[in-house]
XYZ file of C-alpha atoms in Angstrom:
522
model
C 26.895 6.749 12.267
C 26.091 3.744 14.178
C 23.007 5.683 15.870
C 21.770 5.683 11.919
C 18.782 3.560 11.214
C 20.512 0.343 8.939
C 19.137 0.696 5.615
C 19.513 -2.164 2.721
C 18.821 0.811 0.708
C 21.975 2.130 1.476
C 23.764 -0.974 1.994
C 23.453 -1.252 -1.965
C 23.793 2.086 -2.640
C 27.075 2.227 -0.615
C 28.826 -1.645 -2.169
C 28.038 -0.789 -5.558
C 29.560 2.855 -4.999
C 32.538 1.060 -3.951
C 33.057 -0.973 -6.459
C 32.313 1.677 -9.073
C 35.144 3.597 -7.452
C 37.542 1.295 -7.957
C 37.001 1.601 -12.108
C 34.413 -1.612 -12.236
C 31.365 -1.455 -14.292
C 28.940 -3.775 -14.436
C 28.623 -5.348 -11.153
C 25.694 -5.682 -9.136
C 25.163 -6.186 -6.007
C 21.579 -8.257 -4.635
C 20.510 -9.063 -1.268
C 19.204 -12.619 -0.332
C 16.310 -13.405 1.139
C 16.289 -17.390 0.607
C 16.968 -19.247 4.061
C 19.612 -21.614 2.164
C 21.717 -18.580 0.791
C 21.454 -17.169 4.347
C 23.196 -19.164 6.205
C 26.515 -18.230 4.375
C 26.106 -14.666 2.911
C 24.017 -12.026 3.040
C 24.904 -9.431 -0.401
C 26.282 -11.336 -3.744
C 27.272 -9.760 -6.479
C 27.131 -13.266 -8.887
C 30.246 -14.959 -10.162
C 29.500 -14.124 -14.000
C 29.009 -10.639 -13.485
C 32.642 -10.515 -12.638
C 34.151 -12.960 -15.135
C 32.652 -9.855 -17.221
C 33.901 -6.910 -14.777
C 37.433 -8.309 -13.844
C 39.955 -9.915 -16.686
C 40.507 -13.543 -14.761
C 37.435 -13.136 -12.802
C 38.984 -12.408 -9.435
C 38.535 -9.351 -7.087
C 41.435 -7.639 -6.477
C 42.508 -7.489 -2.214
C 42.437 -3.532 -2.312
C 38.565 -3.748 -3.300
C 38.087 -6.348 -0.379
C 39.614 -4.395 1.905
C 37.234 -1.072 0.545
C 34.211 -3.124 1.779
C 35.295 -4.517 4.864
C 35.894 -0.860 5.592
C 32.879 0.814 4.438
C 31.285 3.069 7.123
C 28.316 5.663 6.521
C 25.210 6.621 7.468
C 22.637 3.495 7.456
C 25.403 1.211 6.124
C 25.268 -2.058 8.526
C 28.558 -3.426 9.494
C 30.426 -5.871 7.977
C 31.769 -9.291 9.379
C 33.199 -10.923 6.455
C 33.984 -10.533 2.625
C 35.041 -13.012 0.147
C 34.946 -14.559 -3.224
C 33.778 -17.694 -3.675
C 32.010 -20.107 -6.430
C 29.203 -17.984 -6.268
C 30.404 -14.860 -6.358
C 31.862 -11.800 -4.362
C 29.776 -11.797 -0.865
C 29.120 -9.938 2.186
C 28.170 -11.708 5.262
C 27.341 -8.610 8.079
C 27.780 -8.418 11.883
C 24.545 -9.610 12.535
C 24.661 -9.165 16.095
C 25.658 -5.644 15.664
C 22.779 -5.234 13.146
C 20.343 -7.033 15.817
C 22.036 -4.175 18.333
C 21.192 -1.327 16.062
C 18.446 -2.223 14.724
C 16.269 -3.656 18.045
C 17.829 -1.088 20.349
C 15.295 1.576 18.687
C 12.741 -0.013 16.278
C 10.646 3.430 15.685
C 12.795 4.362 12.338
C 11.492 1.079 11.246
C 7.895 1.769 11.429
C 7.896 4.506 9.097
C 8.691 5.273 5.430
C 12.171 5.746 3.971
C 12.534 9.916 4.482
C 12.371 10.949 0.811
C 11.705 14.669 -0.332
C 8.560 13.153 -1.939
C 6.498 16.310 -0.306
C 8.196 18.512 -2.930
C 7.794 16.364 -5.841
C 3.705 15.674 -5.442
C 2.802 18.510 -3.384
C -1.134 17.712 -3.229
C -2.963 14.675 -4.411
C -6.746 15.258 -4.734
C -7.800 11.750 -4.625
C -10.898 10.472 -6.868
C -12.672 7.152 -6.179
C -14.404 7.526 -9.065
C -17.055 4.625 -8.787
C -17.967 6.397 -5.320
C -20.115 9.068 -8.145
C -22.461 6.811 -9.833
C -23.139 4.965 -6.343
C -26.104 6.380 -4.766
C -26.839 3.562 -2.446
C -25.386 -0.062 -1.334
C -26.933 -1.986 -4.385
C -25.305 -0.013 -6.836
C -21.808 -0.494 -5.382
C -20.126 -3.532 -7.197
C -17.155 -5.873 -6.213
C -14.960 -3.985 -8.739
C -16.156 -0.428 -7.139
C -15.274 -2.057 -3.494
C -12.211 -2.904 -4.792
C -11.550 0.768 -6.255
C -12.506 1.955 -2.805
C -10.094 0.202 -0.928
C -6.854 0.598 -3.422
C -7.770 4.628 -2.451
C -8.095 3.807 1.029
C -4.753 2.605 1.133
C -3.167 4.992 -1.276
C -4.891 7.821 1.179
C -3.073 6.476 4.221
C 0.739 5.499 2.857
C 0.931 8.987 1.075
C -0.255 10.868 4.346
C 2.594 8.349 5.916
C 4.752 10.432 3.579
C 3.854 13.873 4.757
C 1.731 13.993 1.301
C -1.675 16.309 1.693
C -4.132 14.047 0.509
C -7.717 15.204 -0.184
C -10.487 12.695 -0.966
C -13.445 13.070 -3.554
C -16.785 12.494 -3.982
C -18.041 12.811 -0.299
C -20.355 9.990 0.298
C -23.919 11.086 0.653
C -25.837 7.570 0.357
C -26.096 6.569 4.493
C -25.829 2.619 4.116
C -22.889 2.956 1.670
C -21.174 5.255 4.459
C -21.721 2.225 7.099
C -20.743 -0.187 4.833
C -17.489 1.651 4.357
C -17.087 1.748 7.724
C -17.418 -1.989 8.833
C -14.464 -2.261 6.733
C -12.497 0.542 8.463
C -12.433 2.673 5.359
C -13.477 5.923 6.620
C -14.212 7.843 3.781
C -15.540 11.638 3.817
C -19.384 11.991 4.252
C -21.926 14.831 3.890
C -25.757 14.781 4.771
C -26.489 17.076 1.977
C -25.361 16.437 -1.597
C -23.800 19.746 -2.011
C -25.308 22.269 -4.781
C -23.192 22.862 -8.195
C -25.930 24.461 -10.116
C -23.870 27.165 -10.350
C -20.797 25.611 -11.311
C -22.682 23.429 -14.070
C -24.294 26.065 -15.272
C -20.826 27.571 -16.290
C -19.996 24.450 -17.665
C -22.955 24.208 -19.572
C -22.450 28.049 -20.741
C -19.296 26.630 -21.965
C -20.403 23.651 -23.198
C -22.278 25.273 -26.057
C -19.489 27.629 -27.129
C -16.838 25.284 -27.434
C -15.813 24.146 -31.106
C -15.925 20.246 -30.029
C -19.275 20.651 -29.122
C -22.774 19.806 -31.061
C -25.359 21.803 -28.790
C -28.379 19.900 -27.871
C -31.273 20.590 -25.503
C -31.345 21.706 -21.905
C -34.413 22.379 -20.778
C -34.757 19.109 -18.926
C -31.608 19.176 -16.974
C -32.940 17.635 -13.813
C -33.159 14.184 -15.733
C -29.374 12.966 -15.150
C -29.398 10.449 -17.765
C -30.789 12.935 -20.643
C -27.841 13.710 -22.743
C -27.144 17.202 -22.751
C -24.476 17.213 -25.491
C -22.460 15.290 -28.187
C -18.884 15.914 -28.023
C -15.829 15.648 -30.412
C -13.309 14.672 -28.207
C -10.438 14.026 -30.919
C -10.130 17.036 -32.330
C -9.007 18.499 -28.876
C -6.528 15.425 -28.527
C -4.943 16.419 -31.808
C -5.132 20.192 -31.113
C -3.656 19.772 -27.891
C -1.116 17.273 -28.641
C -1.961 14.092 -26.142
C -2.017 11.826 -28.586
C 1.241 10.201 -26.867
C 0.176 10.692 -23.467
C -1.572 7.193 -22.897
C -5.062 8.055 -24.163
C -7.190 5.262 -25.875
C -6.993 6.184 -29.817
C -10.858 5.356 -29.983
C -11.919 8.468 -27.735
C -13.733 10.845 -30.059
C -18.051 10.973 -29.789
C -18.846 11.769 -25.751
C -22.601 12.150 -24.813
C -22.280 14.220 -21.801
C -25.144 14.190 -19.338
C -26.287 15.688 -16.037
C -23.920 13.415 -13.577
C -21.069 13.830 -15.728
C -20.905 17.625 -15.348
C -21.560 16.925 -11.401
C -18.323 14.490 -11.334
C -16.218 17.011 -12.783
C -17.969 19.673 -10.230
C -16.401 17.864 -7.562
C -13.142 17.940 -8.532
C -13.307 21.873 -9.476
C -14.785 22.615 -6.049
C -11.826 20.425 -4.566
C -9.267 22.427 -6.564
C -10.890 25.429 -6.226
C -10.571 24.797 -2.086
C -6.438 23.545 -2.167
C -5.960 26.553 -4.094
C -3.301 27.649 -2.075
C -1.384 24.338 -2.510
C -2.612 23.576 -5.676
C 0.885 25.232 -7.712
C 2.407 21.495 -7.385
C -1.347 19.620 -7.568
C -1.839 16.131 -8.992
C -5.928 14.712 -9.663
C -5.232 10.590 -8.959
C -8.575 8.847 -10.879
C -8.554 5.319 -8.883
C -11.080 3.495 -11.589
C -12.521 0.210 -11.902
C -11.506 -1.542 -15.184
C -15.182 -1.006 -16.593
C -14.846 2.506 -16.662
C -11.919 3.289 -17.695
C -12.982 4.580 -20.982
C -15.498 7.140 -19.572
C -13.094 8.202 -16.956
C -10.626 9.448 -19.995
C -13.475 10.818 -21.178
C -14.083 13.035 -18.298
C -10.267 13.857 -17.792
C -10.824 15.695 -21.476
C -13.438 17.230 -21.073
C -12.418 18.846 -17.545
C -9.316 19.972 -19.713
C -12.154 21.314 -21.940
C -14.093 23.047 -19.141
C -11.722 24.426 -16.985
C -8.636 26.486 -17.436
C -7.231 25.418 -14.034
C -7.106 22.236 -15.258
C -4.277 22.964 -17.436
C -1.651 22.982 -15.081
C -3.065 20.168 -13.183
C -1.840 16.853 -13.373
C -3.709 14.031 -13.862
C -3.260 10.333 -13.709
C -5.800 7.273 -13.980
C -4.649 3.886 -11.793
C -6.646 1.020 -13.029
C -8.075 -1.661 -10.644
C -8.849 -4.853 -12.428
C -12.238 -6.943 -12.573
C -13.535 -8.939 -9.766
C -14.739 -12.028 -10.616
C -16.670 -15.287 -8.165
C -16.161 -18.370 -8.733
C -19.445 -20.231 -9.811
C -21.497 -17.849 -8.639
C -25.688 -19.044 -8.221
C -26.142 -14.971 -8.959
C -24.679 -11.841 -8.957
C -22.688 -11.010 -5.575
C -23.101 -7.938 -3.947
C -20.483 -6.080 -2.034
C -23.011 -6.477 1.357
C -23.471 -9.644 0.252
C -19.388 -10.758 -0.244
C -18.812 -9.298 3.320
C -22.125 -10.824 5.046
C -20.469 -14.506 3.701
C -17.259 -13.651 4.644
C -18.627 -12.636 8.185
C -20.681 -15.452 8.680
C -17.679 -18.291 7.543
C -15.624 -16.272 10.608
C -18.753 -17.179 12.518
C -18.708 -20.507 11.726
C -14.945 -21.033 11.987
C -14.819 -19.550 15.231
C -17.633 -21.353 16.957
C -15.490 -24.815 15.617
C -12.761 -23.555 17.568
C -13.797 -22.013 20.506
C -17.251 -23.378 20.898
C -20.448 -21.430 22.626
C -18.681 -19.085 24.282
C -18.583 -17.411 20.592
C -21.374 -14.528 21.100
C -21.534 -11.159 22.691
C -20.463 -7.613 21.076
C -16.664 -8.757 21.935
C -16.609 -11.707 19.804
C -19.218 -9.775 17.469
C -15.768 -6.990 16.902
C -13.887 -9.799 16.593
C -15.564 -11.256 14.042
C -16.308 -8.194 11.815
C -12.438 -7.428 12.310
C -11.693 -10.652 11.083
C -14.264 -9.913 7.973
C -12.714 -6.862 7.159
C -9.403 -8.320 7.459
C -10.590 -10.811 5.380
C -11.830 -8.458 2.566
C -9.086 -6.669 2.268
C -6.401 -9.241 1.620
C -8.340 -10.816 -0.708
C -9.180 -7.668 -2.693
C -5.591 -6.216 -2.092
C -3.018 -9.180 -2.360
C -3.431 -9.159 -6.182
C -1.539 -6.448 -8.543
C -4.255 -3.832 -8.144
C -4.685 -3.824 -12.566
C -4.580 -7.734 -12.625
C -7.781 -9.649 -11.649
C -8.950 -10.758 -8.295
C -10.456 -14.008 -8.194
C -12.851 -14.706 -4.982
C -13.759 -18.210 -4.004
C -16.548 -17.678 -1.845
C -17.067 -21.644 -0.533
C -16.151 -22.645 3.168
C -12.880 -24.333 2.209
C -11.220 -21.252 1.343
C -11.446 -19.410 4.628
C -8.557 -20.993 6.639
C -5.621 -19.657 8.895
C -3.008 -21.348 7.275
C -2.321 -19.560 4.300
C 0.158 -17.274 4.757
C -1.791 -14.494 2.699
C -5.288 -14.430 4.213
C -6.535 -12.044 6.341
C -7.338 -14.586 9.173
C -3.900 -15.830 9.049
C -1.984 -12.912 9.535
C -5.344 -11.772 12.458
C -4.456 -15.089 14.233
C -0.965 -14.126 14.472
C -1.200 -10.501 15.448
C -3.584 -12.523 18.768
C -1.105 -14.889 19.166
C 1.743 -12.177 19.563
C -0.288 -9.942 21.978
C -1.070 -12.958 24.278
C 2.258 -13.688 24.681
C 3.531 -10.425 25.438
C 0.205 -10.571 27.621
C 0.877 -13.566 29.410
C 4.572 -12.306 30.104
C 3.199 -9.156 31.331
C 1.151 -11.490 34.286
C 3.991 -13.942 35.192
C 6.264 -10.359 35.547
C 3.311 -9.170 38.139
C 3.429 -13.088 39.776
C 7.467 -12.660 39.910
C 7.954 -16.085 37.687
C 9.455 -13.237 35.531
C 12.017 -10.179 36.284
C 10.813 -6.735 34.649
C 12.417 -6.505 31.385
C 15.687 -4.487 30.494
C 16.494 -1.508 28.372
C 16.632 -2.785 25.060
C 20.186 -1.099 24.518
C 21.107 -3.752 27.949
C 20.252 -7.398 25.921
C 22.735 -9.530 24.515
C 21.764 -10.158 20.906
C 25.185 -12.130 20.378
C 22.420 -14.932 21.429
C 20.195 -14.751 18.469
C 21.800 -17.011 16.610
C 18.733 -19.312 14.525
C 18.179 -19.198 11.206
C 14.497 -18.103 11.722
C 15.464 -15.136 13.852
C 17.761 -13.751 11.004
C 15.119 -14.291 8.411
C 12.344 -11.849 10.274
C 15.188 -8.994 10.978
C 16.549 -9.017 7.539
C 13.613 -9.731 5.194
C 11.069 -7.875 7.229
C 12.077 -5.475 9.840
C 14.763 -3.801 7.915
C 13.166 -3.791 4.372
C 9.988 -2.186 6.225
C 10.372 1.339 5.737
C 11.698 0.804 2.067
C 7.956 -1.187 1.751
C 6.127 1.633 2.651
C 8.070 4.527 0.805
C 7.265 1.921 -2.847
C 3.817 1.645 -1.349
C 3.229 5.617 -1.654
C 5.773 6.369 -4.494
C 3.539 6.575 -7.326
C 5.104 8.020 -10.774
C 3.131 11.039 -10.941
C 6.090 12.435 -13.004
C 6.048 10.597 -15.279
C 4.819 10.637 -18.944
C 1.172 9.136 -20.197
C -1.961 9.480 -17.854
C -1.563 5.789 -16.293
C 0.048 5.180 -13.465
C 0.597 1.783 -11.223
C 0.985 1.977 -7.212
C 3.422 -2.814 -4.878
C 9.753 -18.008 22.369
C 9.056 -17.207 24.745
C 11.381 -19.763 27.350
C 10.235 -21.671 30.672
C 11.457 -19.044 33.493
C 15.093 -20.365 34.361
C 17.161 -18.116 35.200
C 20.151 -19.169 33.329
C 17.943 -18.378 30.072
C 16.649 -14.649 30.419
C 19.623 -13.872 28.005
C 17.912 -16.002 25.638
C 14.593 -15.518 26.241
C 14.962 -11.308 26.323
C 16.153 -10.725 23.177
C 13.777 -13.031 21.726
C 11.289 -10.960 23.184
C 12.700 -7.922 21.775
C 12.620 -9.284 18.343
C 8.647 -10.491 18.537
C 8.268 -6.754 19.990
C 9.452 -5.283 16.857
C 7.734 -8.251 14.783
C 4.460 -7.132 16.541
C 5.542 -3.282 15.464
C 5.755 -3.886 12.646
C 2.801 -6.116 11.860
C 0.685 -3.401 13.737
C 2.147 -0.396 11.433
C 1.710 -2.337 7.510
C -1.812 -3.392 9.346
C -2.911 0.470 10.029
C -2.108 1.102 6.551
C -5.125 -0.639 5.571
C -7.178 0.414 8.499
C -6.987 -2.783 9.956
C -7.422 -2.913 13.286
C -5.143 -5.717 15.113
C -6.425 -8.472 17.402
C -5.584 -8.681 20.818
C -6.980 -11.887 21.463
C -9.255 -14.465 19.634
């Protein structure tokens, strides 16, 4: 058991089966995170909750002794457990929990194991606002911001062993380059692939249905013509999905030429995961604008197609995109050529002319893109992102910008770099096994606070990240040191390097799930 990743997970899991054990109701356990509630415990479960669970409010020894003995898979070990004016607490071993944890930091890196495979099965992935683009102008903030919610969904659910297919396939060229100076590699074809067959059906169909009033086809090839007029409420009501989540508006759809090609993709994409497609789930990522139209289309695919009927699917919503005091409307090249050219600027301030070259051109964009995506991604993805495009707001103090967190994935690789070179100049001896360090010697505050509020809630961040309630009911879903060389203070300075090597780990793994590249240098 001790060779068991430590899990607060299951640190939780296994106090408050404890307690429950010994006939208590009621009691929670939380863990704290606060650097003042540190220093003395690390679980509480609060002194009301057990004025209400105990008669006189005090824990009986036997329970006491139940926790100082818990041992099971993931469950960190405990140093101390008391009850005092704040509660019943848990202070752990931490330098056993330093041992375990830094010893092998690979289970870290990677999402809570969770049979999620079995419960989703397939995703087919639809960036809807990706349709109605055909080139750069036409893609808005709002659609950017679409594109990079299903960017990251794309990569945390293939973290999870999730298949993961992604619709439409970009045809427009400069929208696929765009894309890609952001890192988001979406699928791309040359050739806008042919559904004439497929919306012919659909248009055969079309006119039989009873929701339908027929109108005129013989000028198809115009996309905004409307081809028909349908009575979307009736089918609510005969199919019962009245409680499912759908706006009680929907009824009159005019259905035109590029409507019948959206929903061609995603029967050619089902049509393809067949074979997987018993357990299949259709996730609409949609830009607040469209919402309405997009629950238009999920009906009238239900219409259309009888595979569609024991398909899931689910809409998640990405809030508007507004700029502050905005001269005109922004484009998206336009956002990330400002963005780009304030890294420019701030970089030139700091490092002078030796800012130019294709090096410090890739640093640059990556510090764009980084950029970008913090600001489009740090929000609630329904709420509303507010972008402040003036110099003042590009800095590298804020703990939640992009060129914050860049500058600190640089300054981590250049120290690891420059101990590297003083190991080759023998100022430094090569460094141990990490199952070899003393971590009795990590004893700061600071050192405590990046082990237990980021390195071991990691994996438990990434399985929220691609746990996504596709169970569950109504078509909306929502997706959350280094020391001078003295000999006398390798000790120190080792495990302290072993930490900001799983720090770095870390860092590098949450950046990849947003195709950010890290910075070795800047």
């Amino acid at each position: 058991m001790e060779t068991e990743p430590v899990r607060i997970s299951e640190a939780l899991r296994a106090l408050g089966a404890a307690v429950q054990s010994s006939g208590v109701s009621g009691a929670v356990w939380f863990k704290e995170s606060s650097p003042r509630n540190l220093r003395s415990r690390d679980f509480l479960v609060p002194s009301g909750a057990l004025r209400k669970s105990f008669p006189d409010g005090e824990v009986p020894q036997d329970l006491v002794n139940k926790l100082m003995s818990l041992n099971s898979p993931g469950m960190p070990c405990i140093h101390n457990c008391l009850q005092n004016d704040a509660g019943l607490i848990i202070q752990l071993d931490r330098p056993a929990v330093f041992q375990r944890v830094l010893t092998d930091i690979s289970p870290y890196l990677k999402p809570v194991p969770l049979d999620l495979c079995s419960e989703h099965g397939t995703v087919i992935l639809n960036c809807t606002p990706l349709h109605s683009c055909k080139s750069l102008n036409e893609l808005k903030l709002s659609h950017l911001r679409a594109a990079l919610v299903a960017d990251h969904l794309t990569e945390v659910l293939r973290l999870r062993g999730v298949r993961v297919h992604l619709i439409p396939e970009v045809h427009s060229q400069e929208i696929k380059s765009f894309l890609h100076q952001l890192r988001i590699f979406w699928p791309s074809v040359s050739d806008i692939p042919s559904f004439r067959e497929t919306i012919s059906a659909f248009k055969t169909s079309l006119k039989e249905s009873v929701h339908t009033d027929y109108k005129d086809t013989d000028h198809s090839e115009d996309t905004e013509q409307i081809l028909f007029n349908m009575h979307l409420k009736s089918f609510v009501e005969e199919q019962n999905l009245a409680q499912q989540g759908y706006d009680p508006n929907l009824d009159a759809f005019l259905v035109n030429e590029e409507d019948l090609e959206q929903l061609a993709w995603v029967h050619k994409c089902v049509q393809e995961t067949h074979e997987e497609a018993a357990n299949c789930t259709i996730l609409h990522v949609v830009s607040c604008e469209e919402e309405f139209h997009q629950q238009k289309l999920d009906l009238l695919w239900r219409i259309l197609d009888p595979s569609a009927e024991g398909i899931t699917q689910k809409h998640l919503i990405c809030g508007q995109v507004k700029v502050l005091n905005p001269s005109s409307p922004i484009s998206c090249s336009q956002y990330f050529h400002i963005r780009k050219s304030q890294m420019q600027e701030a970089s030139v301030m700091k490092y002078g002319e030796s800012v130019q070259g294709n090096r410090w051109d890739e640093i640059i964009t990556c510090l764009a893109s980084a950029a970008v995506k913090f600001e489009m991604m740090s929000t609630a993805h329904r709420s509303q992102v507010t972008l402040d495009l003036e110099d003042s707001s590009i800095t590298t103090k804020g703990t939640k910008s992009g060129a914050f967190v860049m500058y600190n994935c640089a300054r981590l690789a250049t120290m690891f770099e420059s101990y590297t070179s003083a190991v080759q100049k023998g100022l430094y001896p090569e460094f141990p096994r990490a199952a070899e360090l003393n971590y009795s010697t990590l004893k700061e505050e600071g050192e405590w606070l990046l082990l237990f509020n980021y390195i071991m809630p990691f994996p438990e961040v990434l399985a929220q990240s691609a746990t996504i309630s596709l169970a569950s009911p109504g078509i909306r879903v929502t997706a959350n040191t280094e020391a001078e060389p003295l000999p006398h203070l390798f000790g120190v300075m080792f495990p302290r390097l072993q930490l900001m090597r799983a720090i770095q780990s870390v860092l590098h793994s949450a950046l990849s799930t947003l195709h950010i590249l890290p910075l070795n240098q800047i």
